C-alpha cells in the first residue's frame, strides 16, 4: 500500500530540494484534455536538474509515496491523472527544458525531457536538420512524455514512432538511481535494451529526464496532394504504388472519410474544401523528395499511374507551399470538427494493412446493430492506424448516448482483436485501457510485464495504476 | 546451481518429444568460429515446433538444467559455447526453418528462427521486396541468432540493425511459456516492449522461435563507388554531403585503411585492386536510388562536389553491376585477408561520429607504445562502427604476441570508453566481454539488467554465463 504525499512528507522532501521546487498542484496539473477524470489532490514537484529528480524519486521510494511523471499533460488515456488512491507527487519536467547539445554532422541532439515537441523541432530546424516526430499537440506536449508514451503522429510511415527516433535516454529508475544512457552511438550491443523498455512504459518503470534524438536531412522538396480514392483497398494499392515509385519516400498517407468532411461542413462551414462533392474516401499524401526530383512531376506521374490502375477518381496536387498548407489544414481540422460534433466514443486502433478494408466492411453493420450512429474514420492509413470514432445521429447529442459507449467499444475492440489488430495503436494504455490490455493482451506478455514491474519497482510507486491495473 | 543434462535427464526429456529430436551434440555444435573455446559436452535438441521448444525449456526449468539457444553458430563473442559448468542442452532451431507468411503489400514476412539469413533475403527477393540485413556469414547465420544478437552488418546506416527490422517475435520464455508477439502491426502501444528486450539479450531471457520482419521496396538503381578520401574527417564530411545530396539514401559507407589493402597484397595477391598506390584511407559508398535518378549522374555529381571541397583525391565509380560487385569483393576480402595474416587482437568498437578522427589520432601512439604492431582499421563508418584490429609486425606471427593482447585491448577499450564509445558495437557481449560490460557499463543499467534477469529467469537456465557473469 502507498502513503499520501501529505504535509509531513512535503516538509521532509523540501529539505532536500532548492526552494520553490515544491508547491500544491494547481488544477491544470490535475486534469486531462477530455475532462473525464481528475486527480483530487497532489503535491507538485518541478525540479531543474536530474539530481533533484533522483532525490525526489528516492524519497518517494523510501516513504512509499506514489509519483506521476508529468510532461505536457496532453495524453488521451488518463496516464497523467489518478482519480483514486493516496495523493501522489506530480513530477513535472517543465523546468528541465535545456538543449544539451546538437551535432548536425552526427545527425543527433541531446534534449531534456521538458522541452516541448515544437521546441525540439525548432532546434533541429535551426541547425538545418529535421526531427520528424509531429502531432497535433506538439506545442504543448513535451518530449519526455512523447517518449514515455512512444508517440506516433503523421510521419511514422517514413521515420518511425518516438521509439525509432531515440538513440538513448537518461532516466531516474524507481529506486532513485540514474540510468546514464545518453549515447551518441548508432550501434551499441552491450547488454539489454533498457531504452526501449522505458519508452512506451508510460512512466511506470522510471522517469525519462533526457534523451538523444535522431535527426535527418531535410527533404529537398515536398510533394503534397489530396486524392479521392475508389475505396480503402484502392488506397492501399495507391500506397504500394507510391512507395515503389518513390523508393519508399512517402512521409504521410492519411485516410479521410466523407463523414469527416461533412462534419466540417456542419461545424466549420468557413473552411474551404477542395472537392465540391465530398468523396467517400480520400487520402492526404506527402512525399519527401531527394534533390534532383521535381515534386510536381513525381506527384503527377503517380496520379496518372493511379488513374490508369483505377485507384483514384479525382485529385488536387499542391502547386505551392500555401496550397500544401491548405490541404494539411483540412486534415488537421478533422479532430476539431469531431470535437465540435462530440463523439460518443473514440477508438485508436491499428490493423494489419490488408485487413483494413475487411474491418471497415464488418464494423459498419456491427455499429448499426447497436444504434443509428454516424462513424467518422480517419487516420494514419500507412501505419494501419485508424481513429474510428462514433457519433450521435444528426441533431443528437453524445451525452444522450453514453450508455451505449461501452457496448460499441467492446464490439469494435473485439473485431479489431479478431483481425489481429491492436486496441491502442498510438495513445497507450494509461488508466483508461488497463482492462483492455488484460482482456486482449497475450498472457505470457502480461506475466512478463508484471515480473519486470515488480523487479524494478517493488513498492509500486511509479505512476501507480497506469498500464498494469493493481 | 544448475544440474547437468545427463543421461537420466535426456531420457526423461525424450518421452516428451518426437523421436529423433535429441542426440549427443556433435563437435560442430560445441565449437565457435575462431576456436577459442569449446563446450566440453552437451545434449543436442532439434525441435520442429514451438510447442516442442516450450516443452524443452519447461523441462530444463523444472530440472534446473542450462540451455544454450543455437542458431548458425557464427557468433564471435562465445555466446554459443560454454567452456565451464554442468553440461547444457544445446537448443538448435535449425529444423524450424519455415516461411510462415509473406505479405508484399504490407511489406512484412513471418519467418521461423531457423531460416538462414540468406534464405530470408531470398524469400523477400522472390516477392520483389528487400530484406536489407546483410553480413559476411549470412549463408550460415540463422535469423533467430541475428535477432538474439541484434546483428548489424553493411546496411545499418539506412535500414537499421536487426532490431529495427523486426516488428515482433514469438519466443519461449524461461518458464516455458510462449510469448505470442508475431504482430503484423506497425503501431501497437499496448504495454512494455518485450520484443526489444529479447532482441540483443543473446538468449539469456528466452528463445526466439519466429519473427515478423519488415520488408522494403527494392531500390530502383544502385550507385556504387570506391573513393580515396583525404582522411577520416574528410570521410565524415563526404558522408554528410552524400546524405544531403541524396535525401538520406546512402545504404553503405565502409571505411578502408591502406593496411587492409596491403594485407590483401600479401595474403591474396591474385585479387585485383582498383588503385595502383594504396590510398591511406578509402571509402566504399553505395546509394540506393529512387526511380527517376541516374546512378552515374548522382555519383559523379557527388564526386565532383567532394573534389571541390577537397575531400577526395581519387575514385572509381562502378559503371556496371559487375564493377560494383568487384568493389564489394574487395571490401569483403578484408576480413579474409586479416584472417590469413592473423590478428593479435580484434576490436568491435563504435564511437560518436565526430570522435572517430580523434580516436584514430590517439589510438596509434597508444598501441605503438606497447609494441611495433600493425593496425588495420576498417568498418561501417556511417554507423561509427570500426573493426580496429591489431597485427604482428611484418613477418611476425600473432601467436608470438598473445601476451600483449590483454594490454592492447585494455588500452583500446579505455580510450573508446573515454570518448563515449562502445566496446561492443555489433557482436554483443557473449562470454567474451562480460568483464568489459562490468568495467564500462553504467551501474544503474547493470543493476536493472540483473533484476530483469532474476525476475524472468530465476533459475538462471537461459544461456548461463552469457552477458551477465555469474
PDB file of C-alpha atoms in Angstrom, chain A residues 169-393:
ATOM      1  CA  UNK A 169      17.812   8.014 -22.594  1.00  0.00           C
ATOM      2  CA  UNK A 170      18.833   9.329 -19.231  1.00  0.00           C
ATOM      3  CA  UNK A 171      16.255   8.217 -16.686  1.00  0.00           C
ATOM      4  CA  UNK A 172      15.721   8.009 -12.971  1.00  0.00           C
ATOM      5  CA  UNK A 173      14.764   4.449 -12.057  1.00  0.00           C
ATOM      6  CA  UNK A 174      12.242   3.658  -9.308  1.00  0.00           C
ATOM      7  CA  UNK A 175      14.971   3.244  -6.672  1.00  0.00           C
ATOM      8  CA  UNK A 176      16.295   6.732  -7.385  1.00  0.00           C
ATOM      9  CA  UNK A 177      19.341   5.555  -9.334  1.00  0.00           C
ATOM     10  CA  UNK A 178      20.213   7.407 -12.535  1.00  0.00           C
ATOM     11  CA  UNK A 179      20.491   5.432 -15.750  1.00  0.00           C
ATOM     12  CA  UNK A 180      23.106   7.215 -17.856  1.00  0.00           C
ATOM     13  CA  UNK A 181      22.171   6.168 -21.349  1.00  0.00           C
ATOM     14  CA  UNK A 182      22.670   9.345 -23.379  1.00  0.00           C
ATOM     15  CA  UNK A 183      24.728   7.629 -26.011  1.00  0.00           C
ATOM     16  CA  UNK A 184      25.698   9.304 -29.264  1.00  0.00           C
ATOM     17  CA  UNK A 185      26.208   5.862 -30.778  1.00  0.00           C
ATOM     18  CA  UNK A 186      24.275   4.320 -33.642  1.00  0.00           C
ATOM     19  CA  UNK A 187      25.377   0.821 -32.677  1.00  0.00           C
ATOM     20  CA  UNK A 188      25.970  -0.465 -29.187  1.00  0.00           C
ATOM     21  CA  UNK A 189      25.334  -4.113 -28.349  1.00  0.00           C
ATOM     22  CA  UNK A 190      26.338  -4.056 -24.705  1.00  0.00           C
ATOM     23  CA  UNK A 191      23.513  -5.534 -22.703  1.00  0.00           C
ATOM     24  CA  UNK A 192      19.748  -5.376 -22.510  1.00  0.00           C
ATOM     25  CA  UNK A 193      17.818  -2.670 -24.302  1.00  0.00           C
ATOM     26  CA  UNK A 194      16.556  -0.651 -21.340  1.00  0.00           C
ATOM     27  CA  UNK A 195      15.951   2.384 -23.555  1.00  0.00           C
ATOM     28  CA  UNK A 196      13.138   0.648 -25.387  1.00  0.00           C
ATOM     29  CA  UNK A 197      11.781  -0.827 -22.172  1.00  0.00           C
ATOM     30  CA  UNK A 198      11.385   2.679 -20.741  1.00  0.00           C
ATOM     31  CA  UNK A 199       9.971   4.083 -23.976  1.00  0.00           C
ATOM     32  CA  UNK A 200       6.293   3.220 -24.014  1.00  0.00           C
ATOM     33  CA  UNK A 201       6.199   2.197 -20.349  1.00  0.00           C
ATOM     34  CA  UNK A 202       4.221   5.380 -19.621  1.00  0.00           C
ATOM     35  CA  UNK A 203       6.201   6.364 -16.559  1.00  0.00           C
ATOM     36  CA  UNK A 204       5.652   3.064 -14.750  1.00  0.00           C
ATOM     37  CA  UNK A 205       9.293   1.941 -14.815  1.00  0.00           C
ATOM     38  CA  UNK A 206      11.126   5.230 -14.418  1.00  0.00           C
ATOM     39  CA  UNK A 207      11.225   8.918 -15.299  1.00  0.00           C
ATOM     40  CA  UNK A 208      12.935   9.888 -18.549  1.00  0.00           C
ATOM     41  CA  UNK A 209      14.924  13.074 -17.854  1.00  0.00           C
ATOM     42  CA  UNK A 210      16.801  13.498 -21.146  1.00  0.00           C
ATOM     43  CA  UNK A 211      17.213  11.773 -24.482  1.00  0.00           C
ATOM     44  CA  UNK A 212      19.449  11.501 -27.521  1.00  0.00           C
ATOM     45  CA  UNK A 213      17.307  12.037 -30.607  1.00  0.00           C
ATOM     46  CA  UNK A 214      17.999  11.158 -34.223  1.00  0.00           C
ATOM     47  CA  UNK A 215      17.931  13.896 -36.830  1.00  0.00           C
ATOM     48  CA  UNK A 216      17.544  13.616 -40.583  1.00  0.00           C
ATOM     49  CA  UNK A 217      18.461  15.641 -43.662  1.00  0.00           C
ATOM     50  CA  UNK A 218      15.607  17.944 -44.567  1.00  0.00           C
ATOM     51  CA  UNK A 219      13.883  16.782 -47.752  1.00  0.00           C
ATOM     52  CA  UNK A 220      14.967  18.861 -50.735  1.00  0.00           C
ATOM     53  CA  UNK A 221      11.335  19.246 -51.773  1.00  0.00           C
ATOM     54  CA  UNK A 222       7.941  18.022 -50.679  1.00  0.00           C
ATOM     55  CA  UNK A 223       5.107  16.854 -52.907  1.00  0.00           C
ATOM     56  CA  UNK A 224       1.629  17.060 -51.376  1.00  0.00           C
ATOM     57  CA  UNK A 225      -1.743  16.030 -52.748  1.00  0.00           C
ATOM     58  CA  UNK A 226      -5.261  15.182 -51.695  1.00  0.00           C
ATOM     59  CA  UNK A 227      -6.519  12.304 -53.800  1.00  0.00           C
ATOM     60  CA  UNK A 228     -10.054  10.937 -53.923  1.00  0.00           C
ATOM     61  CA  UNK A 229      -9.662   7.158 -53.973  1.00  0.00           C
ATOM     62  CA  UNK A 230     -12.095   4.476 -55.102  1.00  0.00           C
ATOM     63  CA  UNK A 231     -12.130   2.836 -51.675  1.00  0.00           C
ATOM     64  CA  UNK A 232      -9.911   1.611 -48.836  1.00  0.00           C
ATOM     65  CA  UNK A 233      -8.411  -1.251 -50.892  1.00  0.00           C
ATOM     66  CA  UNK A 234      -7.564   1.202 -53.650  1.00  0.00           C
ATOM     67  CA  UNK A 235      -5.972   3.466 -51.053  1.00  0.00           C
ATOM     68  CA  UNK A 236      -3.624   0.675 -50.024  1.00  0.00           C
ATOM     69  CA  UNK A 237      -2.753  -0.135 -53.629  1.00  0.00           C
ATOM     70  CA  UNK A 238      -2.025   3.548 -54.101  1.00  0.00           C
ATOM     71  CA  UNK A 239       0.323   3.454 -51.127  1.00  0.00           C
ATOM     72  CA  UNK A 240       2.244   0.476 -52.532  1.00  0.00           C
ATOM     73  CA  UNK A 241       2.436   2.189 -55.915  1.00  0.00           C
ATOM     74  CA  UNK A 242       3.688   5.411 -54.317  1.00  0.00           C
ATOM     75  CA  UNK A 243       6.328   3.600 -52.259  1.00  0.00           C
ATOM     76  CA  UNK A 244       7.675   1.728 -55.248  1.00  0.00           C
ATOM     77  CA  UNK A 245       7.677   4.808 -57.481  1.00  0.00           C
ATOM     78  CA  UNK A 246       9.490   6.934 -54.881  1.00  0.00           C
ATOM     79  CA  UNK A 247      11.814   4.368 -53.316  1.00  0.00           C
ATOM     80  CA  UNK A 248       9.943   4.450 -50.004  1.00  0.00           C
ATOM     81  CA  UNK A 249       9.837   8.246 -49.679  1.00  0.00           C
ATOM     82  CA  UNK A 250       6.176   8.566 -48.660  1.00  0.00           C
ATOM     83  CA  UNK A 251       6.144  10.555 -45.414  1.00  0.00           C
ATOM     84  CA  UNK A 252       2.421  10.790 -44.796  1.00  0.00           C
ATOM     85  CA  UNK A 253      -0.548   8.775 -46.001  1.00  0.00           C
ATOM     86  CA  UNK A 254      -3.679   9.891 -44.162  1.00  0.00           C
ATOM     87  CA  UNK A 255      -7.095   8.418 -44.828  1.00  0.00           C
ATOM     88  CA  UNK A 256     -10.139  10.700 -44.725  1.00  0.00           C
ATOM     89  CA  UNK A 257     -13.755   9.531 -44.832  1.00  0.00           C
ATOM     90  CA  UNK A 258     -16.608  11.641 -46.248  1.00  0.00           C
ATOM     91  CA  UNK A 259     -18.177  11.842 -42.783  1.00  0.00           C
ATOM     92  CA  UNK A 260     -15.230  13.904 -41.560  1.00  0.00           C
ATOM     93  CA  UNK A 261     -15.691  16.388 -44.406  1.00  0.00           C
ATOM     94  CA  UNK A 262     -19.437  16.561 -43.740  1.00  0.00           C
ATOM     95  CA  UNK A 263     -18.708  17.261 -40.054  1.00  0.00           C
ATOM     96  CA  UNK A 264     -16.513  20.150 -41.195  1.00  0.00           C
ATOM     97  CA  UNK A 265     -19.397  21.465 -43.323  1.00  0.00           C
ATOM     98  CA  UNK A 266     -21.554  21.326 -40.214  1.00  0.00           C
ATOM     99  CA  UNK A 267     -19.120  22.568 -37.576  1.00  0.00           C
ATOM    100  CA  UNK A 268     -16.670  24.745 -39.521  1.00  0.00           C
ATOM    101  CA  UNK A 269     -18.520  25.969 -42.629  1.00  0.00           C
ATOM    102  CA  UNK A 270     -15.942  28.744 -43.126  1.00  0.00           C
ATOM    103  CA  UNK A 271     -13.258  26.149 -44.040  1.00  0.00           C
ATOM    104  CA  UNK A 272     -12.825  25.872 -47.820  1.00  0.00           C
ATOM    105  CA  UNK A 273     -12.840  22.322 -49.088  1.00  0.00           C
ATOM    106  CA  UNK A 274     -11.103  21.252 -52.309  1.00  0.00           C
ATOM    107  CA  UNK A 275     -13.750  18.826 -53.623  1.00  0.00           C
ATOM    108  CA  UNK A 276     -17.238  20.168 -54.422  1.00  0.00           C
ATOM    109  CA  UNK A 277     -18.843  16.817 -53.605  1.00  0.00           C
ATOM    110  CA  UNK A 278     -17.309  15.138 -50.577  1.00  0.00           C
ATOM    111  CA  UNK A 279     -15.644  11.913 -51.810  1.00  0.00           C
ATOM    112  CA  UNK A 280     -16.393   8.753 -49.810  1.00  0.00           C
ATOM    113  CA  UNK A 281     -12.692   8.190 -49.243  1.00  0.00           C
ATOM    114  CA  UNK A 282      -9.743  10.439 -49.820  1.00  0.00           C
ATOM    115  CA  UNK A 283      -6.081  10.368 -48.941  1.00  0.00           C
ATOM    116  CA  UNK A 284      -3.664  13.131 -47.988  1.00  0.00           C
ATOM    117  CA  UNK A 285      -0.289  12.057 -49.315  1.00  0.00           C
ATOM    118  CA  UNK A 286       3.045  13.724 -48.743  1.00  0.00           C
ATOM    119  CA  UNK A 287       6.328  12.647 -50.284  1.00  0.00           C
ATOM    120  CA  UNK A 288       9.715  13.987 -49.166  1.00  0.00           C
ATOM    121  CA  UNK A 289      11.956  14.104 -52.192  1.00  0.00           C
ATOM    122  CA  UNK A 290      15.666  13.788 -52.722  1.00  0.00           C
ATOM    123  CA  UNK A 291      17.433  16.535 -54.689  1.00  0.00           C
ATOM    124  CA  UNK A 292      17.072  16.217 -58.453  1.00  0.00           C
ATOM    125  CA  UNK A 293      13.393  15.280 -58.406  1.00  0.00           C
ATOM    126  CA  UNK A 294      10.591  17.688 -59.255  1.00  0.00           C
ATOM    127  CA  UNK A 295       7.660  17.372 -56.818  1.00  0.00           C
ATOM    128  CA  UNK A 296       5.036  18.177 -59.433  1.00  0.00           C
ATOM    129  CA  UNK A 297       6.459  15.691 -61.906  1.00  0.00           C
ATOM    130  CA  UNK A 298       6.619  12.957 -59.268  1.00  0.00           C
ATOM    131  CA  UNK A 299       3.089  13.566 -57.995  1.00  0.00           C
ATOM    132  CA  UNK A 300       1.549  13.962 -61.438  1.00  0.00           C
ATOM    133  CA  UNK A 301       3.235  10.756 -62.557  1.00  0.00           C
ATOM    134  CA  UNK A 302       1.857   8.971 -59.505  1.00  0.00           C
ATOM    135  CA  UNK A 303      -1.624  10.333 -60.140  1.00  0.00           C
ATOM    136  CA  UNK A 304      -1.594   9.217 -63.765  1.00  0.00           C
ATOM    137  CA  UNK A 305      -0.406   5.740 -62.848  1.00  0.00           C
ATOM    138  CA  UNK A 306      -3.077   5.524 -60.145  1.00  0.00           C
ATOM    139  CA  UNK A 307      -5.728   6.682 -62.589  1.00  0.00           C
ATOM    140  CA  UNK A 308      -4.605   4.101 -65.138  1.00  0.00           C
ATOM    141  CA  UNK A 309      -4.974   1.479 -62.400  1.00  0.00           C
ATOM    142  CA  UNK A 310      -8.471   2.764 -61.483  1.00  0.00           C
ATOM    143  CA  UNK A 311      -7.385   3.655 -57.954  1.00  0.00           C
ATOM    144  CA  UNK A 312      -8.311   7.356 -57.921  1.00  0.00           C
ATOM    145  CA  UNK A 313     -11.212   9.382 -59.293  1.00  0.00           C
ATOM    146  CA  UNK A 314     -10.102  12.939 -58.580  1.00  0.00           C
ATOM    147  CA  UNK A 315      -7.248  14.824 -57.008  1.00  0.00           C
ATOM    148  CA  UNK A 316      -5.714  18.125 -56.002  1.00  0.00           C
ATOM    149  CA  UNK A 317      -1.951  18.401 -56.318  1.00  0.00           C
ATOM    150  CA  UNK A 318      -0.488  21.287 -54.334  1.00  0.00           C
ATOM    151  CA  UNK A 319       1.314  23.758 -56.620  1.00  0.00           C
ATOM    152  CA  UNK A 320       2.828  25.773 -53.786  1.00  0.00           C
ATOM    153  CA  UNK A 321       3.672  25.658 -50.112  1.00  0.00           C
ATOM    154  CA  UNK A 322       0.492  27.608 -49.386  1.00  0.00           C
ATOM    155  CA  UNK A 323      -1.627  25.065 -51.238  1.00  0.00           C
ATOM    156  CA  UNK A 324       0.087  22.220 -49.390  1.00  0.00           C
ATOM    157  CA  UNK A 325      -0.593  24.044 -46.112  1.00  0.00           C
ATOM    158  CA  UNK A 326      -4.278  24.366 -47.022  1.00  0.00           C
ATOM    159  CA  UNK A 327      -4.529  20.601 -47.557  1.00  0.00           C
ATOM    160  CA  UNK A 328      -2.869  19.983 -44.209  1.00  0.00           C
ATOM    161  CA  UNK A 329      -5.222  22.488 -42.555  1.00  0.00           C
ATOM    162  CA  UNK A 330      -8.117  20.391 -43.786  1.00  0.00           C
ATOM    163  CA  UNK A 331      -6.599  17.203 -42.340  1.00  0.00           C
ATOM    164  CA  UNK A 332      -5.802  18.917 -39.066  1.00  0.00           C
ATOM    165  CA  UNK A 333      -9.307  20.362 -38.798  1.00  0.00           C
ATOM    166  CA  UNK A 334     -10.777  16.847 -38.663  1.00  0.00           C
ATOM    167  CA  UNK A 335     -10.157  16.285 -34.924  1.00  0.00           C
ATOM    168  CA  UNK A 336     -11.512  19.755 -34.179  1.00  0.00           C
ATOM    169  CA  UNK A 337     -14.604  19.028 -36.280  1.00  0.00           C
ATOM    170  CA  UNK A 338     -15.042  15.798 -34.323  1.00  0.00           C
ATOM    171  CA  UNK A 339     -14.741  17.661 -31.047  1.00  0.00           C
ATOM    172  CA  UNK A 340     -17.401  20.182 -32.032  1.00  0.00           C
ATOM    173  CA  UNK A 341     -19.829  17.440 -33.078  1.00  0.00           C
ATOM    174  CA  UNK A 342     -18.985  15.420 -29.968  1.00  0.00           C
ATOM    175  CA  UNK A 343     -18.148  11.710 -30.153  1.00  0.00           C
ATOM    176  CA  UNK A 344     -20.000   9.027 -28.238  1.00  0.00           C
ATOM    177  CA  UNK A 345     -16.825   7.002 -28.187  1.00  0.00           C
ATOM    178  CA  UNK A 346     -13.415   7.082 -29.936  1.00  0.00           C
ATOM    179  CA  UNK A 347     -11.063   4.284 -30.909  1.00  0.00           C
ATOM    180  CA  UNK A 348      -7.334   4.391 -31.538  1.00  0.00           C
ATOM    181  CA  UNK A 349      -6.854   1.107 -33.330  1.00  0.00           C
ATOM    182  CA  UNK A 350      -4.391  -0.481 -35.689  1.00  0.00           C
ATOM    183  CA  UNK A 351      -4.785  -3.368 -38.089  1.00  0.00           C
ATOM    184  CA  UNK A 352      -2.615  -5.362 -40.470  1.00  0.00           C
ATOM    185  CA  UNK A 353      -2.749  -3.265 -43.638  1.00  0.00           C
ATOM    186  CA  UNK A 354      -4.511  -5.903 -45.675  1.00  0.00           C
ATOM    187  CA  UNK A 355      -7.232  -6.344 -43.025  1.00  0.00           C
ATOM    188  CA  UNK A 356      -8.296  -2.688 -43.016  1.00  0.00           C
ATOM    189  CA  UNK A 357     -10.872  -2.992 -45.774  1.00  0.00           C
ATOM    190  CA  UNK A 358     -12.320  -6.108 -44.130  1.00  0.00           C
ATOM    191  CA  UNK A 359     -12.519  -4.302 -40.804  1.00  0.00           C
ATOM    192  CA  UNK A 360     -14.364  -1.376 -42.359  1.00  0.00           C
ATOM    193  CA  UNK A 361     -16.811  -3.712 -44.123  1.00  0.00           C
ATOM    194  CA  UNK A 362     -17.603  -5.573 -40.916  1.00  0.00           C
ATOM    195  CA  UNK A 363     -17.537  -2.712 -38.407  1.00  0.00           C
ATOM    196  CA  UNK A 364     -20.308  -0.692 -40.079  1.00  0.00           C
ATOM    197  CA  UNK A 365     -23.057  -3.288 -39.591  1.00  0.00           C
ATOM    198  CA  UNK A 366     -21.796  -4.109 -36.074  1.00  0.00           C
ATOM    199  CA  UNK A 367     -22.332  -0.499 -35.015  1.00  0.00           C
ATOM    200  CA  UNK A 368     -25.587  -0.101 -36.946  1.00  0.00           C
ATOM    201  CA  UNK A 369     -26.928  -3.041 -34.941  1.00  0.00           C
ATOM    202  CA  UNK A 370     -26.350  -1.053 -31.731  1.00  0.00           C
ATOM    203  CA  UNK A 371     -27.945   2.166 -32.944  1.00  0.00           C
ATOM    204  CA  UNK A 372     -28.239   4.734 -35.755  1.00  0.00           C
ATOM    205  CA  UNK A 373     -24.801   6.222 -35.161  1.00  0.00           C
ATOM    206  CA  UNK A 374     -22.569   8.126 -37.556  1.00  0.00           C
ATOM    207  CA  UNK A 375     -18.987   6.946 -37.936  1.00  0.00           C
ATOM    208  CA  UNK A 376     -16.008   9.084 -38.833  1.00  0.00           C
ATOM    209  CA  UNK A 377     -12.943   7.059 -39.655  1.00  0.00           C
ATOM    210  CA  UNK A 378      -9.677   8.843 -40.308  1.00  0.00           C
ATOM    211  CA  UNK A 379      -6.089   8.224 -39.502  1.00  0.00           C
ATOM    212  CA  UNK A 380      -2.650   7.130 -40.475  1.00  0.00           C
ATOM    213  CA  UNK A 381      -3.520   4.521 -43.085  1.00  0.00           C
ATOM    214  CA  UNK A 382       0.113   3.913 -43.997  1.00  0.00           C
ATOM    215  CA  UNK A 383       0.699   2.655 -40.439  1.00  0.00           C
ATOM    216  CA  UNK A 384      -2.591   0.732 -40.294  1.00  0.00           C
ATOM    217  CA  UNK A 385      -3.661   3.158 -37.565  1.00  0.00           C
ATOM    218  CA  UNK A 386      -7.267   4.355 -37.677  1.00  0.00           C
ATOM    219  CA  UNK A 387      -9.141   6.701 -35.419  1.00  0.00           C
ATOM    220  CA  UNK A 388     -12.547   5.078 -35.689  1.00  0.00           C
ATOM    221  CA  UNK A 389     -14.881   7.449 -33.898  1.00  0.00           C
ATOM    222  CA  UNK A 390     -18.598   7.014 -33.347  1.00  0.00           C
ATOM    223  CA  UNK A 391     -21.010   9.966 -33.211  1.00  0.00           C
ATOM    224  CA  UNK A 392     -24.683  10.506 -32.400  1.00  0.00           C
ATOM    225  CA  UNK A 393     -27.253  10.644 -35.219  1.00  0.00           C
TER     226      UNK A 393
END
